[in-house]
Amino acid sequence: MTVQQKTRRPSSRSKFSLLSLFEAMATPHALDRYLELVDPMTTVRDLRGEVTAVHRSTADTVTLTIRPTHQWQGFEAGQFVQVGVVIDGVRHTRCYSPACSQYRDDGRIELTIKAHPEGLVSQYLHGNAYVGLVVSLSQADGTFHLPSPRPDRVLLISGGSGITPVLSMLRTLLDEGYSGALTFLHYAYTENDVSYRAELDAIAAENDNVRIVLAYTDQESGGDLHGFFGTEHLDAVAPWYSDAETYLCGPPGLMRGVKSVYADLGLSENLHLEEFAAPVAVVAEDAAGDVTFSDSDVVASNSGRTLLEQAEDAGLTPAYGCRMGICFTCTSVKTSGCTTNVKTGEKDSEPHKKIQLCVTVPVGDVSIEI
Amino acid sequence: MFGIPLSAVSLPFFGSSAKAEALTPTVLSYEQVQELGRELDELRARTVAKLGDTDREYIYNIVKTQRGFEIAGRAMMYLPFLPPVWLAGVGALGVSKILDNMEIGHNVMHGQYDWMREPGFNSEVFEWDTVCPADQWKHSHNYMHHTFTNIVGKDRDIGYGILRMDEGQKWNPYYLGNPVYAFLLMTFFEWGVMLHDLESENIIQGKRKWHDVKPLLQGMWRKAGRQVLKDYVIFPALSGPFFVTTLVGNVGANLIRNLWTYSIIFCGHFPTGVQTFTEEETADESRGEWYVRQMLGSANIEGSPLFHIMSGNLSHQIEHHLFPDLPAHRYPELAPEVKVLCDKYGLPYNSGGFFKQIGSVWGKIFKLALPNSLTGSEPTVGVIVERKKVAA
């Protein structure tokens, strides 16, 4: 990666000791807790990003260009970052995959976000993102990326907003001067729902070894293919698919379709995919499903008791205090699933949220970091 | 502490068994207590529904103000040759530490701002500008004190293991020094708060073993070390020739904070009229009963909005004990509704000006230095709570 390498200057040692002096002076608070009050983009430890461009490419998508602070270590095409924004006083964090090449010259990252009807953060960003907005960022993460060295043949399949990680792979391969066979197969409802159409056309025109295929599911003319994914689509666009590595990201229906076709062909090992957790539907009161205590590798069927009691029933010993929701000793991270707070009756289905085990009961499948 | 000795009442009830006086206590039926609990739950839910941008802006503004006082205070201490400026610097740093400990630290560590999901305001990771490590304080305060509020023998904030603050604590000659211990605790309050979770009297009595306290001592050493290094080494050293004056100024700022926080906190549970409870009375409490105990065991201080901010809104101790995890700046708007509920159910709402409340606290400190037989018990109208549903 050429983008983010910072060279250490000779003065880095003295800078370091000056930094530790400042940190000692600010103790017990982090220096960033002072700096953010003046300029949120001047940070010592925290990684943040400033929106430098906002572009609404289709009716329901927005493309943000983000300049990260100096802590940013870059990403590999296909990985995701967590982006946090404040909505009505609360910081909400969601995962998005950069759509740009990992070699982008200015070190900025480009996110294309589809405003889902139920998506709080995506709706907010689509409606309210502005140049100058500062968001919190995480370092890039995720195992969905191209191997090194690159495969001889690559098939990229995406659907809807799943275009971003595979488009990043495509742009990255082109920046590397990739000369193998490369097909990019993208599914959308209609031609109006395709983000990056102009870019894709330009790429197809400039690169002989790259084939861009647009498939429309709700439109019978125009484009290259119509209807849903199947072997006939594969044969038409990448007849060499059995010797290729395939990278897939898209909505659950497309993911299921491609997975089952690859399983039938005995090619599951060549298929690499990124699964974004689908939003959890809030289900009825009755205790159903499994509670997964992810740190301990324990799964128990939901008994309807509080998560603290269920963890203890499963032989675990999470920390607790008052057992009545006052002292916050038992707070843990719920990674996925829906829960009810027995004190307030409030339901919560947001992933990666801190909850108090002693006053929370799971509704359906829940995964929690204990 | 109310008028009827335990044996005279057939129903299980709240309140410590003080000497009998002919005063009529309020009696709350089982149904009334449940209803009161429901009404308080609703009040809480209405407030939670309102939380949003205004609460976020509020706490950020407080933090900005606190940082401003801190930086200004430390800067002004570089001018010891201008005594009024230097003194103002000491005062500003004292104000900064009070804001940091009360309206920010105490409240953030109660989880009042956890809903913002902002790393800088999360109860799990927040640290405050005092020698007591946050995790130990959260155990002794959030858990021990807020769960077992005013239960003699369980709430270690009754006397902090040093003082005799309730007639239910058995007198012995050691307590003759009660006012002296209180004065020393006030002066060195941050260190007292730090040592609180050690339960030193239990160590002396052999109830706590070395392996129990070793991790606590390590945590204290780490936290207090950094605090001492900052206030008594680094900042004085940075002021070069003014090392001694900066050192003295920092000691002064910490002392200002100690005197103030001690006074506010002692007004929360020790003024006249606040009730204490026994473990038997409070076994297997319902949520409504827990609420009633919090109200009877806490006292408010009346004052201006600025006074409330400087006390971390612990001047609304009753509201704080009912809803410890609601943002404290909401307590003033909750207080009238809580008071209406108290009136409705005939419950006392203990409130008074600062000098009245702190005066009655010091009165108690002096009085309880002596055995009850010499001073006599104070008759208080109490509240009786029916703990069981009575068959009609």
Coordinates of C-alpha atoms in Angstrom, one line a residue, chain B residues 71-253:
Chain B
I71 CA -6.6 26.2 31.8
A72 CA -7.2 29.7 33.1
G73 CA -6.6 28.7 36.6
R74 CA -3.3 27.0 35.8
A75 CA -2.2 29.9 33.7
M76 CA -3.0 32.5 36.3
M77 CA -0.9 30.6 38.9
Y78 CA 2.2 31.6 36.8
L79 CA 1.8 35.1 38.1
P80 CA 2.4 34.7 41.9
F81 CA 3.8 38.2 42.0
L82 CA 0.3 39.4 41.4
P83 CA -1.4 38.0 44.5
P84 CA -5.1 38.7 43.4
V85 CA -4.4 37.0 40.0
W86 CA -2.7 34.0 41.7
L87 CA -5.6 33.7 44.1
A88 CA -8.1 33.9 41.3
G89 CA -6.1 31.1 39.6
V90 CA -6.4 28.9 42.6
G91 CA -10.1 29.5 42.8
A92 CA -10.6 28.8 39.1
L93 CA -8.7 25.5 39.4
G94 CA -10.8 24.7 42.4
V95 CA -14.0 25.4 40.4
S96 CA -12.7 23.3 37.6
K97 CA -12.1 20.3 39.9
I98 CA -15.5 20.7 41.5
L99 CA -17.2 20.7 38.0
D100 CA -15.0 17.8 36.9
N101 CA -15.9 15.7 40.0
M102 CA -19.6 16.6 40.5
E103 CA -21.5 17.6 37.4
I104 CA -19.3 15.6 35.0
G105 CA -17.5 12.7 36.8
H106 CA -20.1 11.6 39.3
N107 CA -22.9 11.9 36.8
V108 CA -21.1 10.3 33.8
M109 CA -20.0 7.4 36.0
H110 CA -23.6 6.8 37.0
G111 CA -24.2 6.0 33.3
Q112 CA -26.3 9.2 32.9
Y113 CA -24.8 9.8 29.5
D114 CA -24.1 6.3 28.3
W115 CA -27.1 6.6 25.9
M116 CA -25.1 9.1 23.9
R117 CA -22.7 6.3 23.0
E118 CA -19.8 8.7 23.1
P119 CA -16.5 7.2 24.2
G120 CA -15.6 10.3 26.3
F121 CA -18.8 10.1 28.3
N122 CA -19.1 6.4 28.9
S123 CA -19.5 5.2 32.5
E124 CA -17.2 2.2 31.8
V125 CA -14.2 4.1 30.7
F126 CA -14.5 7.5 32.3
E127 CA -11.9 8.7 34.8
W128 CA -12.2 11.8 37.0
D129 CA -9.8 14.4 38.3
T130 CA -9.4 12.9 41.8
V131 CA -7.2 10.2 43.4
C132 CA -9.9 7.6 43.7
P133 CA -9.9 5.2 40.7
A134 CA -13.2 5.2 38.8
D135 CA -13.8 1.5 39.0
Q136 CA -13.4 1.4 42.8
W137 CA -15.7 4.4 43.2
K138 CA -18.3 2.8 41.0
H139 CA -18.3 -0.2 43.3
S140 CA -18.5 1.6 46.6
H141 CA -20.9 4.3 45.3
N142 CA -23.0 3.1 42.4
Y143 CA -23.4 -0.4 43.8
M144 CA -23.0 -0.4 47.6
H145 CA -24.5 3.0 48.3
H146 CA -27.2 3.3 45.7
T147 CA -28.4 -0.2 46.1
F148 CA -28.4 -0.3 49.9
T149 CA -29.1 3.4 50.5
N150 CA -29.4 4.1 54.3
I151 CA -29.5 0.5 55.4
V152 CA -27.5 0.5 58.6
G153 CA -24.8 -2.2 58.3
K154 CA -24.9 -2.3 54.5
D155 CA -24.7 1.2 53.2
R156 CA -21.1 2.1 53.9
D157 CA -21.7 5.8 53.2
I158 CA -23.3 5.9 56.7
G159 CA -20.3 7.2 58.5
Y160 CA -17.8 6.0 55.8
G161 CA -16.5 3.4 58.3
I162 CA -15.1 6.3 60.4
L163 CA -17.9 8.3 61.8
R164 CA -21.0 7.7 63.8
M165 CA -23.8 9.3 61.7
D166 CA -26.8 7.3 62.9
E167 CA -28.2 6.4 66.2
G168 CA -28.5 2.8 65.0
Q169 CA -24.7 2.6 65.0
K170 CA -23.6 1.3 68.5
W171 CA -21.7 3.9 70.5
N172 CA -18.2 3.3 71.8
P173 CA -15.6 5.7 73.2
Y174 CA -13.8 6.0 69.9
Y175 CA -16.7 8.1 68.7
L176 CA -15.9 10.9 71.1
G177 CA -13.6 12.0 68.3
N178 CA -16.5 12.2 65.8
P179 CA -16.1 15.9 65.1
V180 CA -12.3 15.6 64.7
Y181 CA -12.7 12.7 62.3
A182 CA -15.3 14.5 60.3
F183 CA -13.0 17.6 60.1
L184 CA -10.1 15.5 58.9
L185 CA -12.4 13.6 56.4
M186 CA -13.5 17.0 55.0
T187 CA -10.0 18.3 54.6
F188 CA -8.6 15.2 53.0
F189 CA -11.9 14.2 51.3
E190 CA -10.5 12.9 48.0
W191 CA -8.2 10.6 49.9
G192 CA -11.1 9.4 52.1
V193 CA -13.1 8.6 49.0
M194 CA -10.1 6.7 47.6
L195 CA -9.7 4.6 50.7
H196 CA -13.5 4.0 51.0
D197 CA -13.6 0.8 49.0
L198 CA -10.8 -0.8 51.1
E199 CA -13.2 -1.1 54.0
S200 CA -10.3 -0.5 56.3
E201 CA -12.2 -1.2 59.5
N202 CA -13.0 -4.7 58.1
I203 CA -9.2 -5.2 57.4
I204 CA -8.4 -4.2 61.0
Q205 CA -11.1 -6.6 62.3
G206 CA -9.6 -9.3 60.1
K207 CA -12.7 -9.7 57.9
R208 CA -10.8 -8.7 54.8
K209 CA -7.7 -10.5 53.6
W210 CA -4.6 -9.3 51.8
H211 CA -5.7 -10.9 48.5
D212 CA -8.9 -8.9 48.6
V213 CA -7.3 -5.6 49.0
K214 CA -4.1 -6.0 47.0
P215 CA -5.7 -5.2 43.6
L216 CA -7.5 -2.2 45.2
L217 CA -4.2 -0.9 46.5
Q218 CA -2.5 -1.4 43.2
G219 CA -5.3 0.6 41.5
M220 CA -5.0 3.4 44.0
W221 CA -1.3 3.6 43.7
R222 CA -1.6 3.9 39.9
K223 CA -4.4 6.5 39.9
A224 CA -3.2 8.5 42.9
G225 CA 0.4 8.4 41.5
R226 CA -0.6 10.0 38.3
Q227 CA -2.7 12.7 40.1
V228 CA 0.1 13.6 42.5
L229 CA 2.6 13.7 39.7
K230 CA 0.4 16.1 37.7
D231 CA -0.6 18.5 40.5
Y232 CA 2.4 18.3 42.8
V233 CA 5.4 17.7 40.4
I234 CA 4.7 18.4 36.7
F235 CA 2.8 21.7 36.9
P236 CA 5.0 23.1 39.7
A237 CA 8.1 22.1 37.8
L238 CA 6.8 23.7 34.6
S239 CA 6.5 27.0 36.5
G240 CA 10.2 27.0 37.2
P241 CA 11.1 29.6 39.8
F242 CA 7.5 29.5 41.0
F243 CA 7.6 25.8 41.9
V244 CA 6.5 26.4 45.5
T245 CA 3.7 28.8 44.8
T246 CA 2.2 26.6 42.1
L247 CA 2.5 23.6 44.4
V248 CA 0.7 25.5 47.2
G249 CA -1.9 26.8 44.7
N250 CA -2.6 23.2 43.5
V251 CA -2.9 22.0 47.1
G252 CA -5.3 24.9 47.7
A253 CA -7.4 24.1 44.6

